CSV table of C-alpha atoms in Angstrom, one decimal:
chain,number,residue,atom,x,y,z
I,1,UNK,CA,51.9,53.0,64.3
I,2,UNK,CA,54.0,52.5,67.0
I,3,UNK,CA,57.0,54.4,65.7
I,4,UNK,CA,53.9,57.6,65.4
I,5,UNK,CA,53.4,57.7,69.3
I,6,UNK,CA,57.0,57.0,70.0
I,7,UNK,CA,57.9,60.2,67.9
I,8,UNK,CA,55.0,62.2,69.4
I,9,UNK,CA,56.2,61.1,72.7
I,10,UNK,CA,59.1,62.4,72.4
I,11,UNK,CA,58.2,65.8,71.1
I,12,UNK,CA,55.9,66.1,74.0
I,13,UNK,CA,58.9,65.8,76.4
I,14,UNK,CA,61.1,68.0,75.1
I,15,UNK,CA,58.2,70.6,74.9
I,16,UNK,CA,57.4,69.6,78.4
I,17,UNK,CA,61.1,70.4,79.4
I,18,UNK,CA,61.4,73.5,77.4
I,19,UNK,CA,57.9,74.8,79.6
I,20,UNK,CA,59.8,74.1,82.8
I,21,UNK,CA,63.5,75.1,81.7
I,22,UNK,CA,63.7,79.0,83.0
I,23,UNK,CA,66.0,81.1,81.5
I,24,UNK,CA,68.0,81.9,83.8
I,25,UNK,CA,68.2,85.4,83.2
I,26,UNK,CA,64.3,85.6,83.6
I,27,UNK,CA,64.3,84.1,86.8
I,28,UNK,CA,67.5,86.2,87.9
I,29,UNK,CA,65.0,89.5,86.7
I,30,UNK,CA,61.7,88.1,88.2
I,31,UNK,CA,63.9,87.6,92.0
I,32,UNK,CA,65.2,91.3,91.0
I,33,UNK,CA,61.7,93.0,90.9
I,34,UNK,CA,59.9,91.2,93.7
I,35,UNK,CA,63.2,92.7,95.7
I,36,UNK,CA,61.1,95.3,98.5
I,37,UNK,CA,64.8,95.3,100.3
I,38,UNK,CA,66.1,97.1,97.2
I,39,UNK,CA,62.8,99.4,96.6
I,40,UNK,CA,63.7,100.0,100.6
I,41,UNK,CA,67.0,100.8,100.7
I,42,UNK,CA,66.8,102.9,97.2
I,43,UNK,CA,63.8,104.9,99.5
I,44,UNK,CA,66.2,105.5,102.3
I,45,UNK,CA,68.7,106.6,100.1
I,46,UNK,CA,66.8,109.3,98.1
I,47,UNK,CA,65.7,110.6,101.5
I,48,UNK,CA,69.0,110.9,102.7
I,49,UNK,CA,70.3,112.8,99.1
I,50,UNK,CA,67.6,115.2,99.4
I,51,UNK,CA,68.8,116.5,102.8
I,52,UNK,CA,70.9,118.6,101.1
I,53,UNK,CA,74.8,118.1,99.6
I,54,UNK,CA,77.0,118.5,102.2
I,55,UNK,CA,79.0,114.3,102.6
I,56,UNK,CA,76.8,113.4,105.6
I,57,UNK,CA,75.9,113.5,109.1
I,58,UNK,CA,78.9,114.7,110.3
I,59,UNK,CA,80.0,116.5,107.7
I,60,UNK,CA,79.2,120.0,107.0
I,61,UNK,CA,81.1,119.9,104.1
I,62,UNK,CA,80.6,119.7,100.3
I,63,UNK,CA,83.4,117.1,99.3
I,64,UNK,CA,83.9,116.9,95.3
I,65,UNK,CA,84.9,113.3,95.6
I,66,UNK,CA,81.5,112.9,98.0
I,67,UNK,CA,79.7,114.6,95.5
I,68,UNK,CA,80.6,112.5,92.3
I,69,UNK,CA,78.9,109.3,93.4
I,70,UNK,CA,75.5,111.2,94.7
I,71,UNK,CA,75.2,113.4,92.2
I,72,UNK,CA,73.1,111.5,89.5
I,73,UNK,CA,70.5,110.7,92.2
I,74,UNK,CA,70.8,113.7,93.9
I,75,UNK,CA,69.5,115.4,90.5
I,76,UNK,CA,66.2,113.2,91.0
I,77,UNK,CA,66.0,114.7,94.5
I,78,UNK,CA,66.9,117.9,95.3
I,79,UNK,CA,66.1,121.4,92.9
I,80,UNK,CA,68.4,121.7,90.1
I,81,UNK,CA,69.8,125.2,90.9
I,82,UNK,CA,70.4,124.5,93.8
I,83,UNK,CA,73.5,121.5,92.5
I,84,UNK,CA,74.1,123.6,90.0
I,85,UNK,CA,74.7,126.5,93.0
I,86,UNK,CA,76.7,123.8,94.9
I,87,UNK,CA,79.1,123.3,91.8
I,88,UNK,CA,79.4,126.8,91.2
I,89,UNK,CA,80.9,127.9,94.3
I,90,UNK,CA,83.4,125.1,93.4
I,91,UNK,CA,84.7,126.6,90.6
I,92,UNK,CA,84.4,130.3,92.4
I,93,UNK,CA,86.8,128.8,94.6
I,94,UNK,CA,89.1,127.3,91.8
I,95,UNK,CA,93.2,128.8,92.7
I,96,UNK,CA,95.0,131.5,90.6
I,97,UNK,CA,97.3,128.0,89.8
I,98,UNK,CA,94.2,126.5,87.9
I,99,UNK,CA,94.1,123.7,91.3
I,100,UNK,CA,91.0,122.3,92.5
I,101,UNK,CA,90.1,122.5,96.5
I,102,UNK,CA,88.7,119.2,98.0
I,103,UNK,CA,85.3,120.9,99.3
I,104,UNK,CA,84.1,123.9,101.2
I,105,UNK,CA,82.5,124.9,103.7
I,106,UNK,CA,80.5,128.3,105.4
I,107,UNK,CA,83.2,130.4,106.6
I,108,UNK,CA,81.6,129.7,110.5
I,109,UNK,CA,81.6,126.3,110.3
I,110,UNK,CA,85.1,125.8,109.5
I,111,UNK,CA,85.7,123.8,113.4
I,112,UNK,CA,88.5,122.0,112.9
I,113,UNK,CA,92.2,122.4,112.8
I,114,UNK,CA,93.3,122.9,109.1
I,115,UNK,CA,96.7,125.9,108.2
I,116,UNK,CA,96.4,125.2,104.8
I,117,UNK,CA,92.9,127.2,104.2
I,118,UNK,CA,91.7,128.3,100.8
I,119,UNK,CA,90.1,131.3,99.9
I,120,UNK,CA,88.8,133.5,97.6
I,121,UNK,CA,86.9,136.9,96.7
I,122,UNK,CA,84.6,135.1,94.2
I,123,UNK,CA,83.3,133.1,97.0
I,124,UNK,CA,83.8,135.5,99.9
I,125,UNK,CA,81.2,133.3,102.2
I,126,UNK,CA,83.7,130.1,101.7
I,127,UNK,CA,86.7,128.6,103.1
I,128,UNK,CA,88.1,125.8,101.3
I,129,UNK,CA,90.4,123.3,101.9
I,130,UNK,CA,92.0,119.9,100.3
I,131,UNK,CA,94.2,116.3,101.2
I,132,UNK,CA,96.9,117.3,98.8
I,133,UNK,CA,98.0,113.8,99.2
I,134,UNK,CA,95.8,113.0,97.2
I,135,UNK,CA,94.8,113.9,93.6
I,136,UNK,CA,91.6,113.2,92.3
I,137,UNK,CA,90.2,116.4,92.7
I,138,UNK,CA,90.1,117.6,89.5
I,139,UNK,CA,88.9,115.2,88.1
I,140,UNK,CA,86.4,114.6,90.5
I,141,UNK,CA,84.7,118.1,89.6
I,142,UNK,CA,84.7,117.5,86.5
I,143,UNK,CA,82.6,113.9,86.6
I,144,UNK,CA,80.2,116.0,88.5
I,145,UNK,CA,79.8,118.6,85.8
I,146,UNK,CA,79.4,115.9,83.1
I,147,UNK,CA,76.7,113.7,85.3
I,148,UNK,CA,75.0,117.2,86.1
I,149,UNK,CA,74.8,117.5,82.4
I,150,UNK,CA,73.8,114.1,81.5
I,151,UNK,CA,71.0,114.2,83.8
I,152,UNK,CA,70.0,117.8,83.3
I,153,UNK,CA,70.2,118.4,80.0
I,154,UNK,CA,72.0,121.5,81.2
I,155,UNK,CA,74.6,122.7,78.8
I,156,UNK,CA,74.4,126.6,79.7
I,157,UNK,CA,76.8,125.4,82.8
I,158,UNK,CA,79.7,125.0,80.4
I,159,UNK,CA,79.0,128.8,79.5
I,160,UNK,CA,78.7,129.8,82.9
I,161,UNK,CA,81.4,132.8,83.5
I,162,UNK,CA,83.2,132.6,87.1
I,163,UNK,CA,85.2,135.5,88.3
I,164,UNK,CA,85.8,136.3,84.1
I,165,UNK,CA,86.3,132.8,83.2
I,166,UNK,CA,83.9,129.8,81.7
I,167,UNK,CA,83.0,126.4,83.4
I,168,UNK,CA,84.8,124.9,80.3
I,169,UNK,CA,87.7,127.3,80.8
I,170,UNK,CA,87.9,126.5,84.4
I,171,UNK,CA,88.1,122.5,83.7
I,172,UNK,CA,91.0,123.4,80.8
I,173,UNK,CA,92.6,125.0,83.8
I,174,UNK,CA,91.9,122.1,86.2
I,175,UNK,CA,94.1,119.9,83.5
I,176,UNK,CA,96.7,122.4,83.2
I,177,UNK,CA,97.4,122.7,86.8
I,178,UNK,CA,97.4,118.8,86.6
I,179,UNK,CA,99.6,118.2,83.5
I,180,UNK,CA,102.2,120.8,85.0
I,181,UNK,CA,102.1,119.8,88.4
I,182,UNK,CA,101.6,116.7,88.6
I,183,UNK,CA,102.1,114.3,85.9
I,184,UNK,CA,105.1,113.2,85.3
I,185,UNK,CA,106.6,112.8,82.1
I,186,UNK,CA,108.4,109.3,82.3
I,187,UNK,CA,105.7,107.7,82.8
I,188,UNK,CA,103.3,109.5,81.4
I,189,UNK,CA,100.9,109.4,84.5
I,190,UNK,CA,99.7,111.3,87.3
I,191,UNK,CA,101.8,111.5,91.0
I,192,UNK,CA,100.1,111.7,94.6
I,193,UNK,CA,101.8,110.5,98.2
I,194,UNK,CA,101.8,106.8,99.1
I,195,UNK,CA,98.2,106.1,100.9
I,196,UNK,CA,95.9,103.2,100.9
I,197,UNK,CA,94.2,102.7,97.2
I,198,UNK,CA,92.7,105.3,97.3
I,199,UNK,CA,92.4,107.2,100.2
I,200,UNK,CA,93.6,110.6,101.4
I,201,UNK,CA,96.1,109.9,104.8
I,202,UNK,CA,99.8,108.9,104.1
I,203,UNK,CA,102.0,107.5,106.5
I,204,UNK,CA,103.4,111.0,108.4
I,205,UNK,CA,102.0,111.1,111.8
I,206,UNK,CA,103.5,115.1,111.9
I,207,UNK,CA,100.7,115.5,108.6
I,208,UNK,CA,98.6,113.0,107.3
I,209,UNK,CA,96.8,114.4,104.9
I,210,UNK,CA,99.4,117.1,103.1
I,211,UNK,CA,102.6,116.8,100.9
I,212,UNK,CA,105.2,117.8,102.8
I,213,UNK,CA,108.9,117.3,101.8
I,214,UNK,CA,108.2,113.8,104.3
I,215,UNK,CA,106.1,112.4,101.4
I,216,UNK,CA,106.6,109.5,99.1
I,217,UNK,CA,105.8,110.2,95.1
I,218,UNK,CA,104.2,107.0,94.0
I,219,UNK,CA,101.4,106.7,90.7
I,220,UNK,CA,98.6,104.6,91.5
I,221,UNK,CA,95.5,103.1,89.2
I,222,UNK,CA,93.1,105.0,91.4
I,223,UNK,CA,94.1,108.8,90.4
I,224,UNK,CA,94.9,108.1,86.5
I,225,UNK,CA,91.3,105.7,86.1
I,226,UNK,CA,89.9,109.0,87.1
I,227,UNK,CA,92.1,111.5,85.3
I,228,UNK,CA,91.0,109.0,82.5
I,229,UNK,CA,87.0,108.7,83.3
I,230,UNK,CA,87.0,112.4,83.4
I,231,UNK,CA,89.0,113.2,80.2
I,232,UNK,CA,85.7,111.0,78.1
I,233,UNK,CA,83.5,113.5,80.6
I,234,UNK,CA,85.3,116.4,78.6
I,235,UNK,CA,85.7,114.8,75.2
I,236,UNK,CA,81.7,114.3,75.6
I,237,UNK,CA,81.5,118.0,76.7
I,238,UNK,CA,83.6,119.8,73.5
I,239,UNK,CA,83.0,119.3,69.8
I,240,UNK,CA,84.9,118.9,67.2
I,241,UNK,CA,88.8,119.8,67.1
I,242,UNK,CA,88.4,119.8,71.3
I,243,UNK,CA,86.9,116.3,71.8
I,244,UNK,CA,89.6,114.8,69.4
I,245,UNK,CA,92.1,116.8,71.8
I,246,UNK,CA,90.9,115.1,74.7
I,247,UNK,CA,90.0,111.7,73.7
I,248,UNK,CA,93.3,111.8,72.5
I,249,UNK,CA,94.6,112.4,76.3
I,250,UNK,CA,92.2,109.4,77.9
I,251,UNK,CA,93.8,107.1,75.8
I,252,UNK,CA,96.8,108.2,76.5
I,253,UNK,CA,96.6,108.1,80.1
I,254,UNK,CA,94.8,104.4,79.8
I,255,UNK,CA,97.9,102.8,78.0
I,256,UNK,CA,100.2,104.5,80.6
I,257,UNK,CA,98.1,103.0,83.4
I,258,UNK,CA,97.1,99.4,81.8
I,259,UNK,CA,101.4,99.5,81.1
I,260,UNK,CA,102.9,100.5,84.5
I,261,UNK,CA,99.7,99.4,86.9
I,262,UNK,CA,99.3,96.5,85.5
I,263,UNK,CA,100.2,92.7,86.5
I,264,UNK,CA,99.5,90.9,83.7
I,265,UNK,CA,100.3,87.7,85.9
I,266,UNK,CA,98.9,88.2,89.0
I,267,UNK,CA,95.7,89.9,86.9
I,268,UNK,CA,95.6,92.2,89.2
I,269,UNK,CA,96.6,96.1,89.8
I,270,UNK,CA,99.9,97.1,90.8
I,271,UNK,CA,99.2,99.2,94.4
I,272,UNK,CA,102.0,101.6,93.3
I,273,UNK,CA,105.2,103.2,91.2
I,274,UNK,CA,107.5,104.8,93.0
I,275,UNK,CA,109.4,107.4,89.9
I,276,UNK,CA,112.0,108.2,92.8
I,277,UNK,CA,112.5,105.2,94.2
I,278,UNK,CA,110.5,102.8,96.4
I,279,UNK,CA,110.7,103.5,100.1
I,280,UNK,CA,111.5,101.1,103.0
I,281,UNK,CA,108.1,99.0,104.5
I,282,UNK,CA,110.0,97.6,106.9
I,283,UNK,CA,110.0,93.6,104.9
I,284,UNK,CA,105.9,94.3,103.9
I,285,UNK,CA,105.9,92.9,100.4
I,286,UNK,CA,103.7,95.9,99.0
I,287,UNK,CA,103.3,94.0,96.0
I,288,UNK,CA,100.9,91.1,97.2
I,289,UNK,CA,98.1,94.0,98.4
I,290,UNK,CA,95.0,93.9,96.4
I,291,UNK,CA,93.9,97.5,96.1
I,292,UNK,CA,89.4,97.1,95.8
I,293,UNK,CA,88.7,100.4,95.3
I,294,UNK,CA,91.0,101.4,92.8
I,295,UNK,CA,90.9,98.3,90.5
I,296,UNK,CA,86.7,98.8,90.6
I,297,UNK,CA,87.4,102.3,88.9
I,298,UNK,CA,90.1,101.1,86.4
I,299,UNK,CA,87.0,99.3,85.5
I,300,UNK,CA,85.2,101.8,85.5
I,301,UNK,CA,87.9,103.9,82.8
I,302,UNK,CA,87.2,100.8,80.8
I,303,UNK,CA,90.9,99.2,81.8
I,304,UNK,CA,89.8,95.9,82.1
I,305,UNK,CA,88.9,93.7,79.6
I,306,UNK,CA,85.9,91.4,80.9
I,307,UNK,CA,87.1,88.1,81.0
I,308,UNK,CA,89.9,89.7,83.7
I,309,UNK,CA,86.9,91.6,85.1
I,310,UNK,CA,86.0,88.3,85.9
I,311,UNK,CA,89.1,87.2,87.5
I,312,UNK,CA,88.9,90.4,89.1
I,313,UNK,CA,86.0,89.7,90.9
I,314,UNK,CA,86.5,85.6,92.2
I,315,UNK,CA,89.7,87.4,94.1
I,316,UNK,CA,87.6,90.3,95.9
I,317,UNK,CA,85.6,87.7,97.6
I,318,UNK,CA,88.8,85.3,97.8
I,319,UNK,CA,89.6,88.4,100.0
I,320,UNK,CA,86.4,88.7,101.3
I,321,UNK,CA,86.5,84.7,103.0
I,322,UNK,CA,90.0,85.2,104.0
I,323,UNK,CA,90.0,88.4,106.0
I,324,UNK,CA,86.5,87.5,107.4
I,325,UNK,CA,85.3,91.3,105.9
I,326,UNK,CA,81.5,92.0,105.8
I,327,UNK,CA,81.5,92.8,101.8
I,328,UNK,CA,83.9,93.3,98.3
I,329,UNK,CA,83.8,97.1,100.0
I,330,UNK,CA,86.7,95.7,101.6
I,331,UNK,CA,89.5,98.5,100.5
I,332,UNK,CA,92.6,96.8,101.0
I,333,UNK,CA,93.8,93.0,101.3
I,334,UNK,CA,96.3,92.1,103.3
I,335,UNK,CA,96.0,95.4,105.0
I,336,UNK,CA,99.4,97.2,106.0
I,337,UNK,CA,101.1,95.9,109.2
I,338,UNK,CA,100.1,97.9,112.4
I,339,UNK,CA,101.7,101.0,112.7
I,340,UNK,CA,102.2,101.9,109.3
I,341,UNK,CA,99.8,104.7,108.8
I,342,UNK,CA,99.3,106.5,112.4
I,343,UNK,CA,95.8,107.2,114.1
I,344,UNK,CA,92.7,105.2,113.4
I,345,UNK,CA,94.5,103.1,110.5
I,346,UNK,CA,97.5,102.1,112.6
I,347,UNK,CA,95.7,98.8,113.4
I,348,UNK,CA,94.9,96.9,110.5
I,349,UNK,CA,90.9,96.7,108.6
I,350,UNK,CA,90.5,100.1,110.3
I,351,UNK,CA,89.1,103.0,108.1
I,352,UNK,CA,91.0,102.8,104.5
I,353,UNK,CA,93.6,100.6,105.7
I,354,UNK,CA,91.9,97.4,104.7
I,355,UNK,CA,88.0,99.1,106.3
I,356,UNK,CA,85.0,97.9,104.2
I,357,UNK,CA,83.4,100.5,102.5
I,358,UNK,CA,80.2,100.6,100.1
I,359,UNK,CA,80.9,104.3,99.2
I,360,UNK,CA,83.4,101.3,96.7
I,361,UNK,CA,82.3,98.6,96.9
I,362,UNK,CA,78.9,99.8,95.4
I,363,UNK,CA,80.3,101.4,92.4
I,364,UNK,CA,82.5,97.5,92.2
I,365,UNK,CA,79.0,96.3,92.1
I,366,UNK,CA,77.8,98.6,89.2
I,367,UNK,CA,80.5,98.1,87.1
I,368,UNK,CA,79.7,94.2,87.9
I,369,UNK,CA,76.7,95.4,86.1
I,370,UNK,CA,77.4,97.1,83.5
I,371,UNK,CA,79.6,94.3,81.9
I,372,UNK,CA,77.3,91.6,82.8
I,373,UNK,CA,78.3,89.9,86.0
I,374,UNK,CA,74.8,90.6,87.6
I,375,UNK,CA,74.1,87.2,89.0
I,376,UNK,CA,77.6,87.9,90.9
I,377,UNK,CA,76.3,91.5,91.4
I,378,UNK,CA,73.8,90.6,93.3
I,379,UNK,CA,74.7,88.4,95.4
I,380,UNK,CA,77.7,90.6,96.2
I,381,UNK,CA,75.6,93.3,97.2
I,382,UNK,CA,73.3,91.4,99.5
I,383,UNK,CA,75.0,92.4,103.1
I,384,UNK,CA,75.4,96.3,101.9
I,385,UNK,CA,71.5,95.5,101.3
I,386,UNK,CA,71.0,94.0,104.6
I,387,UNK,CA,73.7,96.5,106.3
I,388,UNK,CA,71.5,99.3,105.6
I,389,UNK,CA,68.3,98.9,106.5
I,390,UNK,CA,69.7,96.6,109.7
I,391,UNK,CA,71.6,99.8,110.7
I,392,UNK,CA,68.6,101.9,109.9
I,393,UNK,CA,71.9,104.5,107.7
I,394,UNK,CA,74.3,104.1,105.3
I,395,UNK,CA,77.4,104.0,107.5
I,396,UNK,CA,80.8,105.4,106.1
I,397,UNK,CA,82.9,102.2,106.6
I,398,UNK,CA,82.2,99.2,108.7
I,399,UNK,CA,85.1,97.2,110.9
I,400,UNK,CA,86.1,93.4,111.7
I,401,UNK,CA,82.8,91.9,112.8
I,402,UNK,CA,80.3,94.0,110.1
I,403,UNK,CA,80.5,97.0,112.9
I,404,UNK,CA,79.5,100.1,111.7
I,405,UNK,CA,82.0,103.8,111.9
I,406,UNK,CA,82.1,106.7,111.0
I,407,UNK,CA,79.1,108.9,109.6
I,408,UNK,CA,75.6,107.0,110.4
I,409,UNK,CA,74.1,108.7,106.6
I,410,UNK,CA,77.0,109.0,104.5
I,411,UNK,CA,75.8,110.3,101.5
I,412,UNK,CA,78.1,108.3,99.4
I,413,UNK,CA,77.3,105.2,100.4
I,414,UNK,CA,73.9,106.2,99.6
I,415,UNK,CA,74.7,107.6,95.6
I,416,UNK,CA,76.7,104.5,95.0
I,417,UNK,CA,73.2,102.0,96.7
I,418,UNK,CA,70.8,104.2,94.3
I,419,UNK,CA,72.4,104.1,91.5
I,420,UNK,CA,73.3,100.3,91.6
I,421,UNK,CA,69.9,99.5,92.1
I,422,UNK,CA,68.5,101.6,89.3
I,423,UNK,CA,70.5,99.5,87.5
I,424,UNK,CA,69.6,95.9,88.8
I,425,UNK,CA,66.3,97.8,88.0
I,426,UNK,CA,66.6,98.5,84.4
I,427,UNK,CA,68.9,94.8,83.6
I,428,UNK,CA,65.8,93.3,85.4
I,429,UNK,CA,63.1,95.1,83.3
I,430,UNK,CA,65.0,94.6,79.9
I,431,UNK,CA,65.7,90.6,80.7
I,432,UNK,CA,61.7,89.8,82.4
I,433,UNK,CA,60.3,89.4,79.3
């Protein structure tokens, strides 16, 4: 009888322990669903995104790389015909060689100094511009089209004719342009100019944003990961042999990016490969620089394994601690030395030289959620959420001490946070039962 009661007591103890031990995913899901700050920021973001497709306050221009990061949420708050129309203006301004522009404005709104203006008879009311040191314009627009179709189901845009060629044919022309003008056959990857991570400013005081005889040719992970993502969208927008062709090209870009731009020993992205030889960096060891933004996009492209993503995230968190910057939106660590870049970026932790950008940090949060690092994502998104509420806006970037800078209503920041919050809520709903 004593053994019976002893056994019953042990069973009751086990049952009690099982009842009081909560599934950690379930507890986290409950916390996320009850977090009113996420709903507040999502609502704030949607209000800003509903106001149009320009990049944000202080920007009259519609930029491809910016729109790429908010088009999905914009599809929920902006009339579909407005988004479709804005996309088609890009294709109307495509250049005869297949090249795509960075962005566009109405001619009357072009109010800054830039001798390199892009025009097209197919868009007579608009003028376009391009920072040619970067190589993400074509790939950003292809991703916009893919995301627009996935959100709206409007595949007819692929067959829409713009100045005699369909949107799909024009995207083919864009890839042809990249392979003809930006492809390095030795490495099997796209090239650009020397910039900080994903940035579009080079260390040349005579011309910050355009490739000249002073530019240094580089290969980086950001440009090529963006290309791989775009090729994935093209494959999904195609059928049969066409789909297979884009997929094969994507695999080649992925393999070569991994081969030449991933440092196995340090478990990090290599900042640059220099096809024409490395420039004199004045004793600065660029190999030590960690590219936060390029790493996030490489993860989105599928270049890193699950454990590598965890290690990369831990390194980003450590970089934030060492730098004293607010969040993993930190662009690069350590930053390039004082004077390496001209203008605003001449000081470390300013703009693209180590500034903190929710625009890219939010994309890392998205990837953490997508790959199962939800607890880490929730902890690391907090400074991004809190500063939106504190500053009553989505600032473009933040300096040391969390000082907000740039556009106060930057739609790229709003877009990445709205998408991250949507992903948090979807995960939490699924794991709350």
